[in-house]
Amino acid sequence: MASTTSVSLGQRASLTAGQLPRFSPIWLLVISWIVVGGLFTILVLAGITEDFNLVGTVFFGTLLYAAIIYVASRIVEGARKATDRLMAALVTTAFIVALLPLVSLVSTAVISGAARFDVTFFNNSMRNVVGDAPGGAIHAIIGTLEITGMATLMSVPIGLLTAIYLVEYGRGRLAQAITFLVDVMTGIPSIVAGLFAFAFFSLILDQPGIRFGFGGAVALSVLMIPVVVRSCEEMLKLVPNELREASFALGVPRWLTVVKVVLPTSVAGIITGVMLSISRVIGETAPLLLIAGFTQSVNYNLFDERMMTLPVFVYTQYANPGSDVQAFLDRAWAGALTLIVIVMLLNLIARLIARFFAPKIAR
Amino acid sequence: MATARMTASAAPTPTGEIKAKKRLGDILFSGSTVTAGWIIVVVLAAVAIFLIAQSIPALIADPADIKGAPASFWAYVGPLVFGTLWAAVIALAIALPIAIGIALFISHYAPRRLAQGLGYLIDLLAAVPSVVFGLWGIKVLAPFVRPGYEWLATNLGWIPLFSGPVSGTGRTILTVAIVLAVMILPIITALCREVFLQTPRLHEEAALALGATRWEMIRTAVLPFGRPGIISASMLGLGRALGETMAVAMVLSPAAVISFVLLQSQNPTTIAANIALNFPEAAGVNVNVLIATGLVLFVITFAVNALARYAINRRKAFSGAN
């Protein structure tokens, strides 16, 4: 803000006369928060609301700030400057508003999930869990790992090879068609992928009510392949052409150039992309609900019988509670917390890999 | 890329063109990449074919066999299509202004050093699994917004959208739309941010040099340049919202109605949520009916996404940014 209005020292007095003091926005923001916070405190003390409304304080406080700064600036600085300050306040508000759900969601998951985030949760299944027995999610964790692992095993080779085709070989109709179809695939709703897996296997295997883990892996692959293709393509495009040309000039065959030069250069980015795509599908619920089904017991076999997964575990614990509703809710939140931890870890590791193992081209 | 290809073929010799030597490794490798490409084509074809094949029994079935005995399949799917579009459009209406605000904040307002970290923070929202959003929506958001709904109904109840009586649980289509809005925020923000950052630096500096304030610079240089990008970003966000399943299935208390009211307990449900809720117990022709509704959803999202891609690609060709 200051940079656009900076002036030489001698003129400052006359030119800053029509301006708000430099730190007034910050002070006004703090004051508005305190005022709104005070109002909510009075509401709590008067017994109208039960808890102090922190989210409301931040939200309405920021809105109050926007109004105050507009009026103050309008009086001191004029209409144009006032609009500028109002928009700056609104833009900042938008950012804060977006952070509120993230903070609320993560803190709720941590607080509610902590109740059952214990050893029993990670080494017990829900088999024969009645009455006060704590029960756990080991069956769901095993299912999630197997199904996501299988989906990764199928998606990464197909996705990576397609990306290599598009970047290194592809031209003409087929390459255009594949680029378009990958875009289309990115937009497939997850539940449609699940329906496809169900429609496919129930027709092929002639079982009208088919449920098994491998079908879930296929459904996840449909969702995962386009993400892998996209990210690998971006990474392969980043490899400088000089490297390829140097390799060709030395008489290295094309395929060895790709395997020994292009892929090693971009491997960090590719791994990052794959991890991000895993983190995207590992939380998918709808397709697994349709094709992998749900069960209470551990099932190691991808190709037979229903298989529980973590997201479906969270959903069923919430949707079909037994007599002790709170125990089921606690398990659901613990499952949700586990999922969040897995996804955040995948994201974090992926970003770290991208940062520390970036292509070694700028030497 | 062109240079790479030229160097790949054999060097020109006096006798004219000589084809590069066909090595087994090259043939196998390029063959497998082409196969991978074809697998994608085949998978998408299979998605369409198998969905259609499994949908046909639903279209020719006696409507009396369908759950709830509607007049026809289309009478069954109609309210669902309406609910899907309605929820997604409200979600977009909520998310778009906020997303543009965030994108501007990150690209033009936040301190440079913080900007990237703040971008990651928003991206984290995209990483949260939808089932967790559903759980959060029903346990935290629905009770939280209910007092606000009461206020809306008493003070703005004369607007048909906000007419009462307010649902006692807060599990209304507006709550669903808020959850959906949070879920599609990251994708819209990410795309808008990219577009805003691409605004030619000279346009911005020219505006500032003419005495524009920061907001006037954004209004005259950044937003007009980014408009096609904003449109396509919102279309992609809409596509996301249309297909979102679990959050809707968990938060909404559904009914097969076509109704625009936002706060009451009778809410139209969406195609995806309807499938998720009914599929585990469905049998016989009802399975085919659900698959057919899935096909309808596929067609809708396909159209929306194709439009978005069209807008993006058209922009790529004509923008001066790249």
PDB file of N, CA, C and O in Angstrom, chain A residues 80 84 87 91 95 98 104-105 108 161-162 167 169 171 181 184 187 191 196 198-200 202 241 245 248 254-255 285 290 315 318 343-344 347 351, chain B residues 1 3 5 7-8 25-26 29 36 44 47 50 54 101-102 105 118 120 127 131 136 138 140 211 214-216 246 250 272 277 279 287 302 305:
ATOM      1  N   ARG A  80     -11.931   7.283  -4.139  1.00  0.00           N
ATOM      2  CA  ARG A  80     -11.164   6.248  -4.853  1.00  0.00           C
ATOM      3  C   ARG A  80     -10.319   5.441  -3.886  1.00  0.00           C
ATOM      4  O   ARG A  80     -10.279   4.219  -3.923  1.00  0.00           O
ATOM      5  N   ASP A  84     -10.457   1.434  -2.723  1.00  0.00           N
ATOM      6  CA  ASP A  84      -9.264   0.596  -2.728  1.00  0.00           C
ATOM      7  C   ASP A  84      -9.106  -0.110  -1.383  1.00  0.00           C
ATOM      8  O   ASP A  84      -8.904  -1.325  -1.313  1.00  0.00           O
ATOM      9  N   MET A  87     -11.799  -2.821  -0.877  1.00  0.00           N
ATOM     10  CA  MET A  87     -11.556  -4.060  -1.613  1.00  0.00           C
ATOM     11  C   MET A  87     -10.423  -4.852  -0.969  1.00  0.00           C
ATOM     12  O   MET A  87     -10.493  -6.081  -0.874  1.00  0.00           O
ATOM     13  N   VAL A  91     -10.946  -8.643   0.204  1.00  0.00           N
ATOM     14  CA  VAL A  91     -10.106  -9.717  -0.314  1.00  0.00           C
ATOM     15  C   VAL A  91      -9.463 -10.489   0.846  1.00  0.00           C
ATOM     16  O   VAL A  91      -9.423 -11.716   0.867  1.00  0.00           O
ATOM     17  N   PHE A  95     -10.003 -14.537   2.225  1.00  0.00           N
ATOM     18  CA  PHE A  95      -8.972 -15.503   2.588  1.00  0.00           C
ATOM     19  C   PHE A  95      -9.221 -16.064   3.990  1.00  0.00           C
ATOM     20  O   PHE A  95      -9.155 -17.266   4.212  1.00  0.00           O
ATOM     21  N   ALA A  98     -12.016 -18.513   4.076  1.00  0.00           N
ATOM     22  CA  ALA A  98     -11.668 -19.842   3.561  1.00  0.00           C
ATOM     23  C   ALA A  98     -10.868 -20.638   4.576  1.00  0.00           C
ATOM     24  O   ALA A  98     -10.922 -21.862   4.595  1.00  0.00           O
ATOM     25  N   SER A 104     -11.497 -25.205  11.508  1.00  0.00           N
ATOM     26  CA  SER A 104     -12.578 -25.854  12.248  1.00  0.00           C
ATOM     27  C   SER A 104     -12.581 -27.353  12.002  1.00  0.00           C
ATOM     28  O   SER A 104     -12.703 -28.155  12.939  1.00  0.00           O
ATOM     29  N   LEU A 105     -12.406 -27.749  10.734  1.00  0.00           N
ATOM     30  CA  LEU A 105     -12.453 -29.166  10.380  1.00  0.00           C
ATOM     31  C   LEU A 105     -11.303 -29.940  11.024  1.00  0.00           C
ATOM     32  O   LEU A 105     -11.512 -30.979  11.663  1.00  0.00           O
ATOM     33  N   THR A 108     -11.689 -30.019  14.877  1.00  0.00           N
ATOM     34  CA  THR A 108     -12.748 -30.939  15.289  1.00  0.00           C
ATOM     35  C   THR A 108     -12.287 -32.375  15.143  1.00  0.00           C
ATOM     36  O   THR A 108     -12.519 -33.220  16.031  1.00  0.00           O
ATOM     37  N   LEU A 161       3.514 -44.228 -18.878  1.00  0.00           N
ATOM     38  CA  LEU A 161       3.789 -44.542 -20.279  1.00  0.00           C
ATOM     39  C   LEU A 161       2.989 -43.630 -21.204  1.00  0.00           C
ATOM     40  O   LEU A 161       3.497 -43.179 -22.233  1.00  0.00           O
ATOM     41  N   THR A 162       1.720 -43.354 -20.822  1.00  0.00           N
ATOM     42  CA  THR A 162       0.936 -42.442 -21.653  1.00  0.00           C
ATOM     43  C   THR A 162       1.576 -41.063 -21.692  1.00  0.00           C
ATOM     44  O   THR A 162       1.658 -40.433 -22.748  1.00  0.00           O
ATOM     45  N   VAL A 167       4.544 -36.866 -24.596  1.00  0.00           N
ATOM     46  CA  VAL A 167       5.633 -35.893 -24.646  1.00  0.00           C
ATOM     47  C   VAL A 167       6.692 -36.292 -25.674  1.00  0.00           C
ATOM     48  O   VAL A 167       7.192 -35.457 -26.424  1.00  0.00           O
ATOM     49  N   TYR A 169       6.693 -39.148 -28.036  1.00  0.00           N
ATOM     50  CA  TYR A 169       6.359 -39.739 -29.334  1.00  0.00           C
ATOM     51  C   TYR A 169       5.144 -39.099 -29.984  1.00  0.00           C
ATOM     52  O   TYR A 169       5.050 -39.026 -31.195  1.00  0.00           O
ATOM     53  N   ARG A 171       2.129 -37.515 -31.755  1.00  0.00           N
ATOM     54  CA  ARG A 171       1.726 -36.447 -32.649  1.00  0.00           C
ATOM     55  C   ARG A 171       0.517 -36.943 -33.411  1.00  0.00           C
ATOM     56  O   ARG A 171       0.235 -38.133 -33.416  1.00  0.00           O
ATOM     57  N   LEU A 181      -9.249 -36.989 -24.081  1.00  0.00           N
ATOM     58  CA  LEU A 181      -9.884 -37.998 -23.237  1.00  0.00           C
ATOM     59  C   LEU A 181      -9.368 -37.933 -21.803  1.00  0.00           C
ATOM     60  O   LEU A 181     -10.120 -38.180 -20.861  1.00  0.00           O
ATOM     61  N   VAL A 184     -11.324 -35.358 -20.203  1.00  0.00           N
ATOM     62  CA  VAL A 184     -12.656 -35.876 -19.892  1.00  0.00           C
ATOM     63  C   VAL A 184     -12.604 -36.751 -18.650  1.00  0.00           C
ATOM     64  O   VAL A 184     -13.428 -36.650 -17.742  1.00  0.00           O
ATOM     65  N   GLY A 187     -12.692 -35.286 -15.277  1.00  0.00           N
ATOM     66  CA  GLY A 187     -13.978 -34.793 -14.796  1.00  0.00           C
ATOM     67  C   GLY A 187     -14.977 -35.868 -14.431  1.00  0.00           C
ATOM     68  O   GLY A 187     -16.091 -35.558 -14.035  1.00  0.00           O
ATOM     69  N   ILE A 191     -18.374 -41.294  -8.226  1.00  0.00           N
ATOM     70  CA  ILE A 191     -19.409 -42.323  -8.102  1.00  0.00           C
ATOM     71  C   ILE A 191     -19.659 -43.007  -9.436  1.00  0.00           C
ATOM     72  O   ILE A 191     -19.981 -44.195  -9.491  1.00  0.00           O
ATOM     73  N   PHE A 196     -19.201 -47.732 -12.956  1.00  0.00           N
ATOM     74  CA  PHE A 196     -18.585 -48.402 -14.101  1.00  0.00           C
ATOM     75  C   PHE A 196     -17.964 -49.722 -13.665  1.00  0.00           C
ATOM     76  O   PHE A 196     -18.190 -50.760 -14.290  1.00  0.00           O
ATOM     77  N   PHE A 198     -18.682 -51.538 -11.177  1.00  0.00           N
ATOM     78  CA  PHE A 198     -19.743 -52.483 -10.851  1.00  0.00           C
ATOM     79  C   PHE A 198     -20.393 -53.031 -12.125  1.00  0.00           C
ATOM     80  O   PHE A 198     -20.553 -54.249 -12.284  1.00  0.00           O
ATOM     81  N   ALA A 199     -20.750 -52.123 -13.047  1.00  0.00           N
ATOM     82  CA  ALA A 199     -21.409 -52.546 -14.279  1.00  0.00           C
ATOM     83  C   ALA A 199     -20.518 -53.513 -15.050  1.00  0.00           C
ATOM     84  O   ALA A 199     -20.972 -54.530 -15.574  1.00  0.00           O
ATOM     85  N   PHE A 200     -19.223 -53.197 -15.093  1.00  0.00           N
ATOM     86  CA  PHE A 200     -18.266 -54.007 -15.852  1.00  0.00           C
ATOM     87  C   PHE A 200     -18.158 -55.410 -15.258  1.00  0.00           C
ATOM     88  O   PHE A 200     -18.390 -56.409 -15.941  1.00  0.00           O
ATOM     89  N   SER A 202     -19.989 -56.971 -12.952  1.00  0.00           N
ATOM     90  CA  SER A 202     -21.205 -57.762 -12.783  1.00  0.00           C
ATOM     91  C   SER A 202     -21.633 -58.376 -14.111  1.00  0.00           C
ATOM     92  O   SER A 202     -22.190 -59.470 -14.146  1.00  0.00           O
ATOM     93  N   ASN A 241      15.343 -29.757 -23.661  1.00  0.00           N
ATOM     94  CA  ASN A 241      15.602 -30.496 -24.892  1.00  0.00           C
ATOM     95  C   ASN A 241      17.083 -30.745 -25.126  1.00  0.00           C
ATOM     96  O   ASN A 241      17.464 -31.719 -25.762  1.00  0.00           O
ATOM     97  N   GLU A 245      18.973 -33.949 -26.829  1.00  0.00           N
ATOM     98  CA  GLU A 245      19.798 -33.804 -28.026  1.00  0.00           C
ATOM     99  C   GLU A 245      21.226 -34.263 -27.770  1.00  0.00           C
ATOM    100  O   GLU A 245      21.841 -34.923 -28.623  1.00  0.00           O
ATOM    101  N   PHE A 248      21.131 -37.983 -27.956  1.00  0.00           N
ATOM    102  CA  PHE A 248      21.020 -38.461 -29.346  1.00  0.00           C
ATOM    103  C   PHE A 248      22.351 -38.288 -30.070  1.00  0.00           C
ATOM    104  O   PHE A 248      22.777 -39.145 -30.848  1.00  0.00           O
ATOM    105  N   ARG A 254      16.686 -43.977 -28.867  1.00  0.00           N
ATOM    106  CA  ARG A 254      15.638 -43.138 -28.322  1.00  0.00           C
ATOM    107  C   ARG A 254      15.116 -43.665 -26.981  1.00  0.00           C
ATOM    108  O   ARG A 254      14.939 -42.919 -26.027  1.00  0.00           O
ATOM    109  N   TRP A 255      14.862 -44.975 -26.937  1.00  0.00           N
ATOM    110  CA  TRP A 255      14.244 -45.511 -25.709  1.00  0.00           C
ATOM    111  C   TRP A 255      15.209 -45.422 -24.539  1.00  0.00           C
ATOM    112  O   TRP A 255      14.796 -45.149 -23.417  1.00  0.00           O
ATOM    113  N   THR A 285     -14.706 -42.284  -1.224  1.00  0.00           N
ATOM    114  CA  THR A 285     -15.653 -43.126  -0.507  1.00  0.00           C
ATOM    115  C   THR A 285     -16.657 -43.782  -1.442  1.00  0.00           C
ATOM    116  O   THR A 285     -16.848 -44.993  -1.416  1.00  0.00           O
ATOM    117  N   LEU A 290     -19.783 -48.637  -3.384  1.00  0.00           N
ATOM    118  CA  LEU A 290     -20.574 -49.377  -4.363  1.00  0.00           C
ATOM    119  C   LEU A 290     -19.964 -50.735  -4.676  1.00  0.00           C
ATOM    120  O   LEU A 290     -20.674 -51.736  -4.737  1.00  0.00           O
ATOM    121  N   TYR A 315     -17.872 -43.747   7.028  1.00  0.00           N
ATOM    122  CA  TYR A 315     -19.257 -43.526   6.623  1.00  0.00           C
ATOM    123  C   TYR A 315     -20.208 -44.487   7.339  1.00  0.00           C
ATOM    124  O   TYR A 315     -21.236 -44.075   7.883  1.00  0.00           O
ATOM    125  N   TYR A 318     -20.763 -43.839  10.958  1.00  0.00           N
ATOM    126  CA  TYR A 318     -21.663 -42.714  11.177  1.00  0.00           C
ATOM    127  C   TYR A 318     -23.107 -43.075  10.801  1.00  0.00           C
ATOM    128  O   TYR A 318     -24.047 -42.765  11.530  1.00  0.00           O
ATOM    129  N   VAL A 343      -3.400 -38.442   4.514  1.00  0.00           N
ATOM    130  CA  VAL A 343      -3.418 -37.550   3.351  1.00  0.00           C
ATOM    131  C   VAL A 343      -2.442 -36.390   3.533  1.00  0.00           C
ATOM    132  O   VAL A 343      -1.682 -36.043   2.628  1.00  0.00           O
ATOM    133  N   MET A 344      -2.447 -35.805   4.745  1.00  0.00           N
ATOM    134  CA  MET A 344      -1.542 -34.683   4.986  1.00  0.00           C
ATOM    135  C   MET A 344      -0.084 -35.138   4.888  1.00  0.00           C
ATOM    136  O   MET A 344       0.753 -34.420   4.344  1.00  0.00           O
ATOM    137  N   ASN A 347       0.855 -35.511   1.299  1.00  0.00           N
ATOM    138  CA  ASN A 347       1.049 -34.190   0.710  1.00  0.00           C
ATOM    139  C   ASN A 347       2.376 -33.586   1.120  1.00  0.00           C
ATOM    140  O   ASN A 347       3.122 -33.061   0.300  1.00  0.00           O
ATOM    141  N   ARG A 351       5.583 -32.716  -1.248  1.00  0.00           N
ATOM    142  CA  ARG A 351       6.125 -31.359  -1.415  1.00  0.00           C
ATOM    143  C   ARG A 351       7.615 -31.324  -1.058  1.00  0.00           C
ATOM    144  O   ARG A 351       8.399 -30.625  -1.695  1.00  0.00           O
TER     145      ARG A 351
ATOM    146  N   MET B   1      10.565 -29.534 -29.293  1.00  0.00           N
ATOM    147  CA  MET B   1      10.402 -30.970 -29.535  1.00  0.00           C
ATOM    148  C   MET B   1      10.815 -31.335 -30.957  1.00  0.00           C
ATOM    149  O   MET B   1      11.323 -32.387 -31.245  1.00  0.00           O
ATOM    150  N   THR B   3      13.162 -30.234 -32.788  1.00  0.00           N
ATOM    151  CA  THR B   3      14.595 -30.466 -32.967  1.00  0.00           C
ATOM    152  C   THR B   3      14.966 -31.852 -32.466  1.00  0.00           C
ATOM    153  O   THR B   3      15.788 -32.533 -33.064  1.00  0.00           O
ATOM    154  N   ARG B   5      13.200 -34.463 -32.535  1.00  0.00           N
ATOM    155  CA  ARG B   5      12.796 -35.482 -33.476  1.00  0.00           C
ATOM    156  C   ARG B   5      13.747 -35.542 -34.670  1.00  0.00           C
ATOM    157  O   ARG B   5      14.078 -36.598 -35.166  1.00  0.00           O
ATOM    158  N   THR B   7      16.900 -34.772 -34.749  1.00  0.00           N
ATOM    159  CA  THR B   7      18.168 -35.399 -34.406  1.00  0.00           C
ATOM    160  C   THR B   7      17.990 -36.894 -34.196  1.00  0.00           C
ATOM    161  O   THR B   7      18.928 -37.655 -34.299  1.00  0.00           O
ATOM    162  N   ALA B   8      16.757 -37.291 -33.902  1.00  0.00           N
ATOM    163  CA  ALA B   8      16.541 -38.713 -33.667  1.00  0.00           C
ATOM    164  C   ALA B   8      16.710 -39.512 -34.944  1.00  0.00           C
ATOM    165  O   ALA B   8      17.227 -40.624 -34.944  1.00  0.00           O
ATOM    166  N   GLY B  25      14.690 -52.551 -28.799  1.00  0.00           N
ATOM    167  CA  GLY B  25      14.330 -51.756 -27.623  1.00  0.00           C
ATOM    168  C   GLY B  25      13.401 -50.620 -27.980  1.00  0.00           C
ATOM    169  O   GLY B  25      12.395 -50.386 -27.304  1.00  0.00           O
ATOM    170  N   ASP B  26      13.714 -49.915 -29.085  1.00  0.00           N
ATOM    171  CA  ASP B  26      12.881 -48.799 -29.508  1.00  0.00           C
ATOM    172  C   ASP B  26      11.477 -49.250 -29.830  1.00  0.00           C
ATOM    173  O   ASP B  26      10.494 -48.643 -29.423  1.00  0.00           O
ATOM    174  N   PHE B  29       9.633 -50.268 -26.664  1.00  0.00           N
ATOM    175  CA  PHE B  29       9.331 -49.149 -25.779  1.00  0.00           C
ATOM    176  C   PHE B  29       8.237 -48.258 -26.357  1.00  0.00           C
ATOM    177  O   PHE B  29       7.242 -47.957 -25.692  1.00  0.00           O
ATOM    178  N   ALA B  36      -0.285 -48.023 -23.812  1.00  0.00           N
ATOM    179  CA  ALA B  36      -0.816 -47.334 -22.632  1.00  0.00           C
ATOM    180  C   ALA B  36      -1.808 -46.264 -23.053  1.00  0.00           C
ATOM    181  O   ALA B  36      -2.878 -46.121 -22.449  1.00  0.00           O
ATOM    182  N   LEU B  44     -12.173 -45.473 -21.384  1.00  0.00           N
ATOM    183  CA  LEU B  44     -13.267 -44.505 -21.459  1.00  0.00           C
ATOM    184  C   LEU B  44     -14.416 -45.036 -22.291  1.00  0.00           C
ATOM    185  O   LEU B  44     -15.585 -44.860 -21.932  1.00  0.00           O
ATOM    186  N   VAL B  47     -16.254 -47.351 -20.096  1.00  0.00           N
ATOM    187  CA  VAL B  47     -17.118 -46.655 -19.135  1.00  0.00           C
ATOM    188  C   VAL B  47     -18.453 -46.339 -19.792  1.00  0.00           C
ATOM    189  O   VAL B  47     -19.525 -46.648 -19.251  1.00  0.00           O
ATOM    190  N   PHE B  50     -20.422 -49.831 -20.887  1.00  0.00           N
ATOM    191  CA  PHE B  50     -20.998 -50.645 -19.822  1.00  0.00           C
ATOM    192  C   PHE B  50     -22.077 -49.889 -19.052  1.00  0.00           C
ATOM    193  O   PHE B  50     -23.055 -50.482 -18.616  1.00  0.00           O
ATOM    194  N   GLN B  54     -25.871 -51.385 -18.978  1.00  0.00           N
ATOM    195  CA  GLN B  54     -26.573 -51.674 -17.723  1.00  0.00           C
ATOM    196  C   GLN B  54     -27.764 -50.733 -17.513  1.00  0.00           C
ATOM    197  O   GLN B  54     -28.589 -50.969 -16.634  1.00  0.00           O
ATOM    198  N   GLY B 101     -11.553 -13.710  -4.544  1.00  0.00           N
ATOM    199  CA  GLY B 101     -10.927 -12.918  -3.492  1.00  0.00           C
ATOM    200  C   GLY B 101      -9.630 -13.546  -3.016  1.00  0.00           C
ATOM    201  O   GLY B 101      -8.603 -12.874  -2.918  1.00  0.00           O
ATOM    202  N   ILE B 102      -9.672 -14.859  -2.745  1.00  0.00           N
ATOM    203  CA  ILE B 102      -8.465 -15.542  -2.258  1.00  0.00           C
ATOM    204  C   ILE B 102      -7.370 -15.475  -3.315  1.00  0.00           C
ATOM    205  O   ILE B 102      -6.205 -15.196  -3.014  1.00  0.00           O
ATOM    206  N   PHE B 105      -5.906 -12.202  -3.325  1.00  0.00           N
ATOM    207  CA  PHE B 105      -5.117 -12.014  -2.099  1.00  0.00           C
ATOM    208  C   PHE B 105      -3.740 -12.638  -2.274  1.00  0.00           C
ATOM    209  O   PHE B 105      -2.726 -12.018  -1.969  1.00  0.00           O
ATOM    210  N   LEU B 118       0.712 -19.672   1.634  1.00  0.00           N
ATOM    211  CA  LEU B 118      -0.733 -19.498   1.761  1.00  0.00           C
ATOM    212  C   LEU B 118      -1.460 -20.308   0.701  1.00  0.00           C
ATOM    213  O   LEU B 118      -2.521 -20.874   0.949  1.00  0.00           O
ATOM    214  N   TYR B 120      -0.455 -23.186  -0.539  1.00  0.00           N
ATOM    215  CA  TYR B 120      -0.470 -24.574  -0.056  1.00  0.00           C
ATOM    216  C   TYR B 120      -1.587 -24.777   0.949  1.00  0.00           C
ATOM    217  O   TYR B 120      -2.264 -25.807   0.952  1.00  0.00           O
ATOM    218  N   ALA B 127      -7.267 -31.608  -0.154  1.00  0.00           N
ATOM    219  CA  ALA B 127      -6.784 -32.930   0.208  1.00  0.00           C
ATOM    220  C   ALA B 127      -7.688 -33.615   1.229  1.00  0.00           C
ATOM    221  O   ALA B 127      -7.599 -34.819   1.408  1.00  0.00           O
ATOM    222  N   VAL B 131     -15.578 -37.691   2.771  1.00  0.00           N
ATOM    223  CA  VAL B 131     -16.365 -38.273   3.861  1.00  0.00           C
ATOM    224  C   VAL B 131     -16.114 -37.486   5.147  1.00  0.00           C
ATOM    225  O   VAL B 131     -17.014 -37.327   5.983  1.00  0.00           O
ATOM    226  N   TRP B 136     -18.006 -33.466   9.121  1.00  0.00           N
ATOM    227  CA  TRP B 136     -17.881 -32.104   9.638  1.00  0.00           C
ATOM    228  C   TRP B 136     -19.154 -31.308   9.370  1.00  0.00           C
ATOM    229  O   TRP B 136     -19.652 -30.582  10.235  1.00  0.00           O
ATOM    230  N   ILE B 138     -22.192 -32.290   9.090  1.00  0.00           N
ATOM    231  CA  ILE B 138     -23.378 -32.627   9.869  1.00  0.00           C
ATOM    232  C   ILE B 138     -23.166 -32.384  11.354  1.00  0.00           C
ATOM    233  O   ILE B 138     -24.077 -32.004  12.074  1.00  0.00           O
ATOM    234  N   VAL B 140     -20.691 -30.283  12.813  1.00  0.00           N
ATOM    235  CA  VAL B 140     -20.217 -28.954  13.192  1.00  0.00           C
ATOM    236  C   VAL B 140     -20.986 -27.859  12.458  1.00  0.00           C
ATOM    237  O   VAL B 140     -21.550 -26.950  13.076  1.00  0.00           O
ATOM    238  N   GLY B 211      -1.822   6.376 -12.439  1.00  0.00           N
ATOM    239  CA  GLY B 211      -2.388   6.883 -11.197  1.00  0.00           C
ATOM    240  C   GLY B 211      -3.485   6.024 -10.608  1.00  0.00           C
ATOM    241  O   GLY B 211      -4.186   6.455  -9.699  1.00  0.00           O
ATOM    242  N   ARG B 214      -4.531   0.407  -6.293  1.00  0.00           N
ATOM    243  CA  ARG B 214      -4.329  -1.022  -6.537  1.00  0.00           C
ATOM    244  C   ARG B 214      -5.618  -1.687  -7.044  1.00  0.00           C
ATOM    245  O   ARG B 214      -5.593  -2.491  -7.971  1.00  0.00           O
ATOM    246  N   TRP B 215      -6.750  -1.326  -6.423  1.00  0.00           N
ATOM    247  CA  TRP B 215      -8.005  -1.942  -6.849  1.00  0.00           C
ATOM    248  C   TRP B 215      -8.342  -1.541  -8.276  1.00  0.00           C
ATOM    249  O   TRP B 215      -8.794  -2.365  -9.071  1.00  0.00           O
ATOM    250  N   GLU B 216      -8.104  -0.270  -8.638  1.00  0.00           N
ATOM    251  CA  GLU B 216      -8.406   0.157 -10.014  1.00  0.00           C
ATOM    252  C   GLU B 216      -7.513  -0.572 -11.010  1.00  0.00           C
ATOM    253  O   GLU B 216      -7.941  -0.915 -12.115  1.00  0.00           O
ATOM    254  N   MET B 246     -20.422 -37.941  -1.167  1.00  0.00           N
ATOM    255  CA  MET B 246     -20.597 -38.305   0.232  1.00  0.00           C
ATOM    256  C   MET B 246     -21.057 -37.134   1.090  1.00  0.00           C
ATOM    257  O   MET B 246     -21.900 -37.301   1.968  1.00  0.00           O
ATOM    258  N   MET B 250     -24.428 -37.474   3.259  1.00  0.00           N
ATOM    259  CA  MET B 250     -24.426 -37.483   4.717  1.00  0.00           C
ATOM    260  C   MET B 250     -25.162 -36.298   5.309  1.00  0.00           C
ATOM    261  O   MET B 250     -25.834 -36.423   6.325  1.00  0.00           O
ATOM    262  N   ALA B 272     -25.879 -38.200  -7.335  1.00  0.00           N
ATOM    263  CA  ALA B 272     -24.784 -38.959  -6.730  1.00  0.00           C
ATOM    264  C   ALA B 272     -25.153 -39.432  -5.321  1.00  0.00           C
ATOM    265  O   ALA B 272     -24.941 -40.596  -4.970  1.00  0.00           O
ATOM    266  N   LEU B 277     -26.811 -43.619  -1.353  1.00  0.00           N
ATOM    267  CA  LEU B 277     -27.701 -44.019  -0.265  1.00  0.00           C
ATOM    268  C   LEU B 277     -28.470 -45.291  -0.599  1.00  0.00           C
ATOM    269  O   LEU B 277     -28.750 -46.106   0.282  1.00  0.00           O
ATOM    270  N   PHE B 279     -27.798 -47.606  -3.269  1.00  0.00           N
ATOM    271  CA  PHE B 279     -27.150 -48.712  -3.978  1.00  0.00           C
ATOM    272  C   PHE B 279     -26.897 -49.931  -3.101  1.00  0.00           C
ATOM    273  O   PHE B 279     -27.157 -51.057  -3.531  1.00  0.00           O
ATOM    274  N   VAL B 287     -31.133 -51.600  -9.384  1.00  0.00           N
ATOM    275  CA  VAL B 287     -29.699 -51.406  -9.631  1.00  0.00           C
ATOM    276  C   VAL B 287     -29.512 -50.724 -10.985  1.00  0.00           C
ATOM    277  O   VAL B 287     -28.766 -49.752 -11.122  1.00  0.00           O
ATOM    278  N   PHE B 302     -19.909 -34.364 -18.146  1.00  0.00           N
ATOM    279  CA  PHE B 302     -19.125 -34.361 -19.379  1.00  0.00           C
ATOM    280  C   PHE B 302     -19.356 -33.050 -20.130  1.00  0.00           C
ATOM    281  O   PHE B 302     -18.405 -32.385 -20.559  1.00  0.00           O
ATOM    282  N   ASN B 305     -17.719 -30.095 -18.239  1.00  0.00           N
ATOM    283  CA  ASN B 305     -16.264 -30.112 -18.337  1.00  0.00           C
ATOM    284  C   ASN B 305     -15.784 -29.800 -19.743  1.00  0.00           C
ATOM    285  O   ASN B 305     -14.786 -29.095 -19.918  1.00  0.00           O
TER     286      ASN B 305
END
